[in-house]
Protein backbone atom coordinates (compact mmCIF):
# COMPACT_ATOMS: atom_id res chain seq x y z
CA UNK A 1 0.00 0.00 0.00
CA UNK A 2 1.30 3.44 -0.90
CA UNK A 3 0.30 6.67 0.69
CA UNK A 4 -1.37 9.34 -1.38
CA UNK A 5 0.87 12.33 -2.02
CA UNK A 6 0.28 15.25 0.31
CA UNK A 7 -1.13 18.26 -1.48
CA UNK A 8 0.54 21.52 -0.67
CA UNK A 9 -1.54 24.67 -0.57
CA UNK A 10 -1.15 26.93 -3.56
CA UNK A 11 0.92 30.04 -3.26
CA UNK A 12 -0.83 33.35 -3.76
CA UNK A 13 0.84 33.74 -7.17
CA UNK A 14 -0.31 30.28 -8.26
CA UNK A 15 -3.85 31.05 -7.12
CA UNK A 16 -3.91 34.37 -8.99
CA UNK A 17 -2.56 32.67 -12.11
CA UNK A 18 -5.34 30.05 -11.87
CA UNK A 19 -7.89 32.86 -11.33
CA UNK A 20 -6.66 34.64 -14.47
CA UNK A 21 -7.00 31.47 -16.53
CA UNK A 22 -10.26 30.07 -15.18
CA UNK A 23 -12.67 29.11 -17.94
CA UNK A 24 -16.01 30.64 -17.01
CA UNK A 25 -19.14 28.79 -18.21
CA UNK A 26 -20.62 31.79 -19.99
CA UNK A 27 -21.06 35.52 -20.34
CA UNK A 28 -21.68 37.39 -17.10
CA UNK A 29 -20.09 34.78 -14.85
CA UNK A 30 -17.41 36.03 -12.49
CA UNK A 31 -14.56 34.39 -10.66
CA UNK A 32 -13.24 35.67 -7.34
CA UNK A 33 -10.72 34.46 -4.79
CA UNK A 34 -12.56 34.40 -1.48
CA UNK A 35 -10.76 33.11 1.59
CA UNK A 36 -8.19 31.31 -0.56
CA UNK A 37 -10.72 29.55 -2.82
CA UNK A 38 -11.65 30.40 -6.41
CA UNK A 39 -15.42 30.94 -6.40
CA UNK A 40 -17.46 31.18 -9.60
CA UNK A 41 -20.74 33.09 -9.52
CA UNK A 42 -23.45 33.00 -12.20
CA UNK A 43 -24.75 36.19 -13.79
CA UNK A 44 -27.07 38.17 -11.51
CA UNK A 45 -30.79 38.41 -12.18
CA UNK A 46 -32.92 41.31 -13.35
CA UNK A 47 -33.59 42.93 -9.92
CA UNK A 48 -29.84 42.95 -9.19
CA UNK A 49 -29.09 44.52 -12.58
CA UNK A 50 -31.79 47.16 -12.12
CA UNK A 51 -30.29 48.26 -8.79
CA UNK A 52 -26.78 48.33 -10.27
CA UNK A 53 -28.02 50.41 -13.20
CA UNK A 54 -29.65 52.94 -10.83
CA UNK A 55 -26.44 53.33 -8.86
CA UNK A 56 -24.36 53.70 -12.05
CA UNK A 57 -26.69 56.40 -13.40
CA UNK A 58 -26.60 58.34 -10.12
CA UNK A 59 -22.81 58.16 -9.81
CA UNK A 60 -22.27 59.05 -13.48
CA UNK A 61 -23.92 62.41 -12.83
CA UNK A 62 -21.44 63.40 -10.09
CA UNK A 63 -18.07 61.72 -10.62
CA UNK A 64 -15.11 63.61 -11.95
CA UNK A 65 -14.07 63.01 -15.54
CA UNK A 66 -10.79 61.44 -14.41
CA UNK A 67 -12.68 58.68 -12.55
CA UNK A 68 -14.26 55.59 -14.05
CA UNK A 69 -17.15 53.32 -13.15
CA UNK A 70 -15.96 49.71 -13.44
CA UNK A 71 -18.32 46.73 -13.41
CA UNK A 72 -15.85 43.92 -14.17
CA UNK A 73 -12.71 44.75 -12.21
CA UNK A 74 -10.53 42.42 -10.17
CA UNK A 75 -9.65 43.99 -6.82
CA UNK A 76 -6.93 42.40 -4.70
CA UNK A 77 -6.91 42.64 -0.91
CA UNK A 78 -3.19 42.41 -0.05
CA UNK A 79 -3.73 41.51 3.63
CA UNK A 80 -5.74 38.39 2.75
CA UNK A 81 -4.72 37.58 -0.82
CA UNK A 82 -8.38 37.59 -1.82
CA UNK A 83 -9.42 39.01 -5.17
CA UNK A 84 -12.98 40.33 -5.44
CA UNK A 85 -14.96 41.57 -8.39
CA UNK A 86 -17.33 44.18 -6.96
CA UNK A 87 -20.63 44.81 -8.68
CA UNK A 88 -19.40 48.36 -9.18
CA UNK A 89 -16.22 50.24 -8.34
CA UNK A 90 -15.22 53.86 -8.72
CA UNK A 91 -11.54 54.10 -9.57
CA UNK A 92 -9.22 56.76 -11.00
CA UNK A 93 -8.73 56.38 -14.76
CA UNK A 94 -4.94 56.25 -14.34
CA UNK A 95 -5.33 53.01 -12.37
CA UNK A 96 -7.18 51.41 -15.28
CA UNK A 97 -4.54 52.64 -17.72
CA UNK A 98 -1.69 51.00 -15.78
CA UNK A 99 0.15 47.97 -17.16
CA UNK A 100 -0.27 45.06 -17.29
CA UNK A 101 -3.95 45.41 -18.25
CA UNK A 102 -5.11 42.02 -16.91
CA UNK A 103 -3.83 42.47 -13.38
CA UNK A 104 -6.26 43.22 -10.56
CA UNK A 105 -6.07 46.63 -8.94
CA UNK A 106 -5.07 47.01 -5.32
CA UNK A 107 -8.05 47.75 -3.06
CA UNK A 108 -6.70 51.05 -1.71
CA UNK A 109 -6.83 52.47 -5.24
CA UNK A 110 -10.64 52.39 -5.20
CA UNK A 111 -12.72 55.36 -4.14
CA UNK A 112 -15.85 53.25 -3.64
CA UNK A 113 -16.80 49.56 -3.82
CA UNK A 114 -20.45 48.57 -4.31
CA UNK A 115 -21.87 45.11 -3.66
CA UNK A 116 -25.49 44.11 -4.19
CA UNK A 117 -26.49 40.98 -2.34
CA UNK A 118 -27.91 37.95 -4.05
CA UNK A 119 -29.56 35.22 -2.04
CA UNK A 120 -26.57 32.92 -2.48
CA UNK A 121 -23.81 35.42 -1.60
CA UNK A 122 -25.36 37.73 0.99
CA UNK A 123 -23.25 36.39 3.86
CA UNK A 124 -20.04 36.83 1.85
CA UNK A 125 -20.93 40.46 1.02
CA UNK A 126 -21.98 41.21 4.62
CA UNK A 127 -19.01 39.63 6.36
CA UNK A 128 -16.06 38.52 4.24
CA UNK A 129 -16.07 41.40 1.76
CA UNK A 130 -16.90 43.94 4.46
CA UNK A 131 -13.78 42.85 6.36
CA UNK A 132 -11.72 42.58 3.15
CA UNK A 133 -12.58 46.04 1.84
CA UNK A 134 -11.82 47.54 5.25
CA UNK A 135 -8.49 45.70 5.46
CA UNK A 136 -7.74 46.84 1.91
CA UNK A 137 -8.33 50.49 2.78
CA UNK A 138 -11.33 51.09 0.48
CA UNK A 139 -12.66 54.43 1.81
CA UNK A 140 -16.34 53.70 1.13
CA UNK A 141 -18.17 50.37 0.89
CA UNK A 142 -21.78 50.58 -0.24
CA UNK A 143 -23.66 47.36 0.51
CA UNK A 144 -27.11 47.15 -1.02
CA UNK A 145 -28.65 44.30 0.95
CA UNK A 146 -31.87 43.12 -0.66
CA UNK A 147 -32.17 40.23 1.82
CA UNK A 148 -31.37 41.86 5.16
CA UNK A 149 -33.28 40.36 8.09
CA UNK A 150 -34.71 43.75 9.12
CA UNK A 151 -35.83 44.46 5.57
CA UNK A 152 -34.03 45.52 2.39
CA UNK A 153 -31.46 48.18 3.30
CA UNK A 154 -28.57 50.22 2.01
CA UNK A 155 -25.52 50.25 4.26
CA UNK A 156 -22.69 52.72 3.73
CA UNK A 157 -19.47 51.85 5.54
CA UNK A 158 -16.75 54.49 5.81
CA UNK A 159 -13.50 55.39 7.57
CA UNK A 160 -11.63 52.08 7.48
CA UNK A 161 -9.14 51.60 10.29
CA UNK A 162 -7.34 48.50 11.55
CA UNK A 163 -9.42 46.12 9.45
CA UNK A 164 -12.88 47.49 10.16
CA UNK A 165 -15.03 50.43 9.22
CA UNK A 166 -15.54 53.02 11.95
CA UNK A 167 -18.75 54.52 10.58
CA UNK A 168 -21.98 53.01 9.29
CA UNK A 169 -25.06 54.62 7.82
CA UNK A 170 -28.00 52.27 7.30
CA UNK A 171 -31.26 53.21 5.59
CA UNK A 172 -34.18 51.09 4.45
CA UNK A 173 -35.09 50.97 0.78
CA UNK A 174 -37.26 54.03 -0.01
CA UNK A 175 -35.03 56.35 2.06
CA UNK A 176 -32.08 58.25 0.53
CA UNK A 177 -28.50 57.50 1.54
CA UNK A 178 -25.89 60.25 1.59
CA UNK A 179 -22.56 59.48 -0.07
CA UNK A 180 -19.96 61.87 1.39
CA UNK A 181 -17.08 63.70 -0.22
CA UNK A 182 -15.75 63.21 -2.88
CA UNK A 183 -19.20 62.24 -4.23
CA UNK A 184 -21.56 64.49 -2.27
CA UNK A 185 -24.48 62.53 -3.63
CA UNK A 186 -27.92 61.84 -2.25
CA UNK A 187 -28.63 58.37 -3.61
CA UNK A 188 -32.35 57.71 -3.92
CA UNK A 189 -33.29 54.11 -3.15
CA UNK A 190 -37.05 54.15 -3.78
CA UNK A 191 -36.60 52.33 -7.11
CA UNK A 192 -34.40 49.60 -5.63
mmCIF file of C-alpha atoms in Angstrom:
data_model
loop_
_atom_site.group_PDB
_atom_site.id
_atom_site.type_symbol
_atom_site.label_atom_id
_atom_site.label_comp_id
_atom_site.label_asym_id
_atom_site.label_seq_id
_atom_site.Cartn_x
_atom_site.Cartn_y
_atom_site.Cartn_z
ATOM 1 C CA UNK A 1 0.000 0.000 0.000
ATOM 2 C CA UNK A 2 1.297 3.444 -0.898
ATOM 3 C CA UNK A 3 0.301 6.675 0.688
ATOM 4 C CA UNK A 4 -1.367 9.343 -1.384
ATOM 5 C CA UNK A 5 0.875 12.329 -2.017
ATOM 6 C CA UNK A 6 0.285 15.253 0.309
ATOM 7 C CA UNK A 7 -1.129 18.258 -1.477
ATOM 8 C CA UNK A 8 0.542 21.520 -0.672
ATOM 9 C CA UNK A 9 -1.543 24.670 -0.569
ATOM 10 C CA UNK A 10 -1.150 26.926 -3.563
ATOM 11 C CA UNK A 11 0.918 30.039 -3.256
ATOM 12 C CA UNK A 12 -0.828 33.347 -3.761
ATOM 13 C CA UNK A 13 0.837 33.739 -7.174
ATOM 14 C CA UNK A 14 -0.315 30.278 -8.255
ATOM 15 C CA UNK A 15 -3.850 31.055 -7.119
ATOM 16 C CA UNK A 16 -3.907 34.372 -8.995
ATOM 17 C CA UNK A 17 -2.564 32.665 -12.110
ATOM 18 C CA UNK A 18 -5.336 30.049 -11.874
ATOM 19 C CA UNK A 19 -7.888 32.858 -11.331
ATOM 20 C CA UNK A 20 -6.660 34.644 -14.468
ATOM 21 C CA UNK A 21 -6.997 31.470 -16.526
ATOM 22 C CA UNK A 22 -10.257 30.072 -15.176
ATOM 23 C CA UNK A 23 -12.673 29.113 -17.938
ATOM 24 C CA UNK A 24 -16.015 30.638 -17.012
ATOM 25 C CA UNK A 25 -19.138 28.795 -18.208
ATOM 26 C CA UNK A 26 -20.624 31.792 -19.992
ATOM 27 C CA UNK A 27 -21.057 35.523 -20.337
ATOM 28 C CA UNK A 28 -21.676 37.390 -17.101
ATOM 29 C CA UNK A 29 -20.091 34.777 -14.852
ATOM 30 C CA UNK A 30 -17.409 36.029 -12.487
ATOM 31 C CA UNK A 31 -14.557 34.389 -10.656
ATOM 32 C CA UNK A 32 -13.245 35.666 -7.338
ATOM 33 C CA UNK A 33 -10.719 34.464 -4.790
ATOM 34 C CA UNK A 34 -12.562 34.401 -1.477
ATOM 35 C CA UNK A 35 -10.762 33.108 1.594
ATOM 36 C CA UNK A 36 -8.193 31.315 -0.563
ATOM 37 C CA UNK A 37 -10.719 29.547 -2.816
ATOM 38 C CA UNK A 38 -11.653 30.399 -6.406
ATOM 39 C CA UNK A 39 -15.423 30.939 -6.400
ATOM 40 C CA UNK A 40 -17.463 31.184 -9.598
ATOM 41 C CA UNK A 41 -20.739 33.090 -9.518
ATOM 42 C CA UNK A 42 -23.446 32.999 -12.203
ATOM 43 C CA UNK A 43 -24.751 36.191 -13.790
ATOM 44 C CA UNK A 44 -27.068 38.174 -11.511
ATOM 45 C CA UNK A 45 -30.795 38.411 -12.176
ATOM 46 C CA UNK A 46 -32.925 41.307 -13.347
ATOM 47 C CA UNK A 47 -33.592 42.926 -9.924
ATOM 48 C CA UNK A 48 -29.845 42.954 -9.189
ATOM 49 C CA UNK A 49 -29.087 44.516 -12.582
ATOM 50 C CA UNK A 50 -31.793 47.163 -12.122
ATOM 51 C CA UNK A 51 -30.290 48.256 -8.795
ATOM 52 C CA UNK A 52 -26.784 48.328 -10.267
ATOM 53 C CA UNK A 53 -28.021 50.409 -13.198
ATOM 54 C CA UNK A 54 -29.648 52.944 -10.833
ATOM 55 C CA UNK A 55 -26.437 53.330 -8.858
ATOM 56 C CA UNK A 56 -24.360 53.701 -12.051
ATOM 57 C CA UNK A 57 -26.693 56.401 -13.400
ATOM 58 C CA UNK A 58 -26.605 58.344 -10.121
ATOM 59 C CA UNK A 59 -22.806 58.163 -9.808
ATOM 60 C CA UNK A 60 -22.274 59.047 -13.478
ATOM 61 C CA UNK A 61 -23.918 62.414 -12.826
ATOM 62 C CA UNK A 62 -21.445 63.403 -10.093
ATOM 63 C CA UNK A 63 -18.075 61.722 -10.617
ATOM 64 C CA UNK A 64 -15.111 63.606 -11.952
ATOM 65 C CA UNK A 65 -14.071 63.008 -15.538
ATOM 66 C CA UNK A 66 -10.791 61.436 -14.414
ATOM 67 C CA UNK A 67 -12.676 58.679 -12.547
ATOM 68 C CA UNK A 68 -14.256 55.591 -14.053
ATOM 69 C CA UNK A 69 -17.148 53.323 -13.150
ATOM 70 C CA UNK A 70 -15.960 49.709 -13.440
ATOM 71 C CA UNK A 71 -18.315 46.727 -13.409
ATOM 72 C CA UNK A 72 -15.847 43.923 -14.168
ATOM 73 C CA UNK A 73 -12.715 44.745 -12.207
ATOM 74 C CA UNK A 74 -10.531 42.423 -10.172
ATOM 75 C CA UNK A 75 -9.651 43.994 -6.819
ATOM 76 C CA UNK A 76 -6.930 42.403 -4.704
ATOM 77 C CA UNK A 77 -6.911 42.642 -0.913
ATOM 78 C CA UNK A 78 -3.185 42.412 -0.048
ATOM 79 C CA UNK A 79 -3.730 41.511 3.630
ATOM 80 C CA UNK A 80 -5.741 38.386 2.754
ATOM 81 C CA UNK A 81 -4.717 37.576 -0.823
ATOM 82 C CA UNK A 82 -8.380 37.593 -1.822
ATOM 83 C CA UNK A 83 -9.420 39.005 -5.173
ATOM 84 C CA UNK A 84 -12.977 40.328 -5.439
ATOM 85 C CA UNK A 85 -14.963 41.569 -8.388
ATOM 86 C CA UNK A 86 -17.331 44.177 -6.963
ATOM 87 C CA UNK A 87 -20.633 44.805 -8.680
ATOM 88 C CA UNK A 88 -19.400 48.360 -9.176
ATOM 89 C CA UNK A 89 -16.220 50.236 -8.342
ATOM 90 C CA UNK A 90 -15.219 53.864 -8.723
ATOM 91 C CA UNK A 91 -11.543 54.096 -9.575
ATOM 92 C CA UNK A 92 -9.217 56.764 -11.000
ATOM 93 C CA UNK A 93 -8.735 56.377 -14.759
ATOM 94 C CA UNK A 94 -4.937 56.252 -14.343
ATOM 95 C CA UNK A 95 -5.335 53.014 -12.366
ATOM 96 C CA UNK A 96 -7.182 51.410 -15.279
ATOM 97 C CA UNK A 97 -4.539 52.636 -17.723
ATOM 98 C CA UNK A 98 -1.690 51.003 -15.781
ATOM 99 C CA UNK A 99 0.146 47.968 -17.164
ATOM 100 C CA UNK A 100 -0.272 45.060 -17.287
ATOM 101 C CA UNK A 101 -3.947 45.409 -18.246
ATOM 102 C CA UNK A 102 -5.110 42.016 -16.912
ATOM 103 C CA UNK A 103 -3.829 42.474 -13.376
ATOM 104 C CA UNK A 104 -6.264 43.218 -10.562
ATOM 105 C CA UNK A 105 -6.072 46.626 -8.945
ATOM 106 C CA UNK A 106 -5.069 47.011 -5.317
ATOM 107 C CA UNK A 107 -8.051 47.752 -3.057
ATOM 108 C CA UNK A 108 -6.698 51.048 -1.707
ATOM 109 C CA UNK A 109 -6.832 52.473 -5.242
ATOM 110 C CA UNK A 110 -10.643 52.389 -5.198
ATOM 111 C CA UNK A 111 -12.719 55.356 -4.141
ATOM 112 C CA UNK A 112 -15.854 53.250 -3.640
ATOM 113 C CA UNK A 113 -16.803 49.561 -3.822
ATOM 114 C CA UNK A 114 -20.447 48.574 -4.310
ATOM 115 C CA UNK A 115 -21.869 45.111 -3.665
ATOM 116 C CA UNK A 116 -25.487 44.108 -4.191
ATOM 117 C CA UNK A 117 -26.487 40.979 -2.339
ATOM 118 C CA UNK A 118 -27.912 37.952 -4.051
ATOM 119 C CA UNK A 119 -29.565 35.222 -2.041
ATOM 120 C CA UNK A 120 -26.570 32.916 -2.479
ATOM 121 C CA UNK A 121 -23.812 35.421 -1.599
ATOM 122 C CA UNK A 122 -25.362 37.726 0.986
ATOM 123 C CA UNK A 123 -23.255 36.394 3.863
ATOM 124 C CA UNK A 124 -20.045 36.835 1.854
ATOM 125 C CA UNK A 125 -20.932 40.462 1.021
ATOM 126 C CA UNK A 126 -21.982 41.212 4.623
ATOM 127 C CA UNK A 127 -19.005 39.633 6.361
ATOM 128 C CA UNK A 128 -16.059 38.522 4.236
ATOM 129 C CA UNK A 129 -16.067 41.398 1.759
ATOM 130 C CA UNK A 130 -16.902 43.937 4.464
ATOM 131 C CA UNK A 131 -13.785 42.854 6.358
ATOM 132 C CA UNK A 132 -11.718 42.583 3.148
ATOM 133 C CA UNK A 133 -12.582 46.036 1.837
ATOM 134 C CA UNK A 134 -11.824 47.539 5.249
ATOM 135 C CA UNK A 135 -8.486 45.697 5.462
ATOM 136 C CA UNK A 136 -7.736 46.836 1.910
ATOM 137 C CA UNK A 137 -8.335 50.489 2.778
ATOM 138 C CA UNK A 138 -11.331 51.089 0.477
ATOM 139 C CA UNK A 139 -12.659 54.428 1.805
ATOM 140 C CA UNK A 140 -16.339 53.699 1.133
ATOM 141 C CA UNK A 141 -18.170 50.371 0.892
ATOM 142 C CA UNK A 142 -21.781 50.583 -0.237
ATOM 143 C CA UNK A 143 -23.661 47.365 0.512
ATOM 144 C CA UNK A 144 -27.112 47.146 -1.017
ATOM 145 C CA UNK A 145 -28.649 44.301 0.947
ATOM 146 C CA UNK A 146 -31.865 43.121 -0.655
ATOM 147 C CA UNK A 147 -32.174 40.226 1.815
ATOM 148 C CA UNK A 148 -31.371 41.865 5.160
ATOM 149 C CA UNK A 149 -33.278 40.357 8.086
ATOM 150 C CA UNK A 150 -34.714 43.753 9.118
ATOM 151 C CA UNK A 151 -35.832 44.461 5.567
ATOM 152 C CA UNK A 152 -34.034 45.518 2.394
ATOM 153 C CA UNK A 153 -31.463 48.176 3.297
ATOM 154 C CA UNK A 154 -28.571 50.223 2.012
ATOM 155 C CA UNK A 155 -25.521 50.254 4.258
ATOM 156 C CA UNK A 156 -22.690 52.717 3.730
ATOM 157 C CA UNK A 157 -19.470 51.849 5.543
ATOM 158 C CA UNK A 158 -16.752 54.493 5.813
ATOM 159 C CA UNK A 159 -13.497 55.390 7.566
ATOM 160 C CA UNK A 160 -11.634 52.078 7.478
ATOM 161 C CA UNK A 161 -9.138 51.602 10.285
ATOM 162 C CA UNK A 162 -7.341 48.503 11.553
ATOM 163 C CA UNK A 163 -9.421 46.124 9.452
ATOM 164 C CA UNK A 164 -12.877 47.485 10.156
ATOM 165 C CA UNK A 165 -15.033 50.434 9.217
ATOM 166 C CA UNK A 166 -15.542 53.019 11.954
ATOM 167 C CA UNK A 167 -18.754 54.516 10.582
ATOM 168 C CA UNK A 168 -21.977 53.012 9.287
ATOM 169 C CA UNK A 169 -25.058 54.619 7.823
ATOM 170 C CA UNK A 170 -28.004 52.271 7.300
ATOM 171 C CA UNK A 171 -31.257 53.208 5.593
ATOM 172 C CA UNK A 172 -34.179 51.085 4.445
ATOM 173 C CA UNK A 173 -35.095 50.970 0.776
ATOM 174 C CA UNK A 174 -37.259 54.029 -0.013
ATOM 175 C CA UNK A 175 -35.031 56.352 2.062
ATOM 176 C CA UNK A 176 -32.078 58.249 0.534
ATOM 177 C CA UNK A 177 -28.498 57.497 1.538
ATOM 178 C CA UNK A 178 -25.890 60.255 1.590
ATOM 179 C CA UNK A 179 -22.559 59.485 -0.067
ATOM 180 C CA UNK A 180 -19.958 61.868 1.388
ATOM 181 C CA UNK A 181 -17.082 63.700 -0.220
ATOM 182 C CA UNK A 182 -15.754 63.208 -2.881
ATOM 183 C CA UNK A 183 -19.200 62.235 -4.228
ATOM 184 C CA UNK A 184 -21.563 64.493 -2.268
ATOM 185 C CA UNK A 185 -24.485 62.534 -3.632
ATOM 186 C CA UNK A 186 -27.918 61.841 -2.253
ATOM 187 C CA UNK A 187 -28.629 58.374 -3.615
ATOM 188 C CA UNK A 188 -32.349 57.712 -3.919
ATOM 189 C CA UNK A 189 -33.294 54.114 -3.146
ATOM 190 C CA UNK A 190 -37.054 54.151 -3.778
ATOM 191 C CA UNK A 191 -36.600 52.333 -7.112
ATOM 192 C CA UNK A 192 -34.404 49.597 -5.632
#
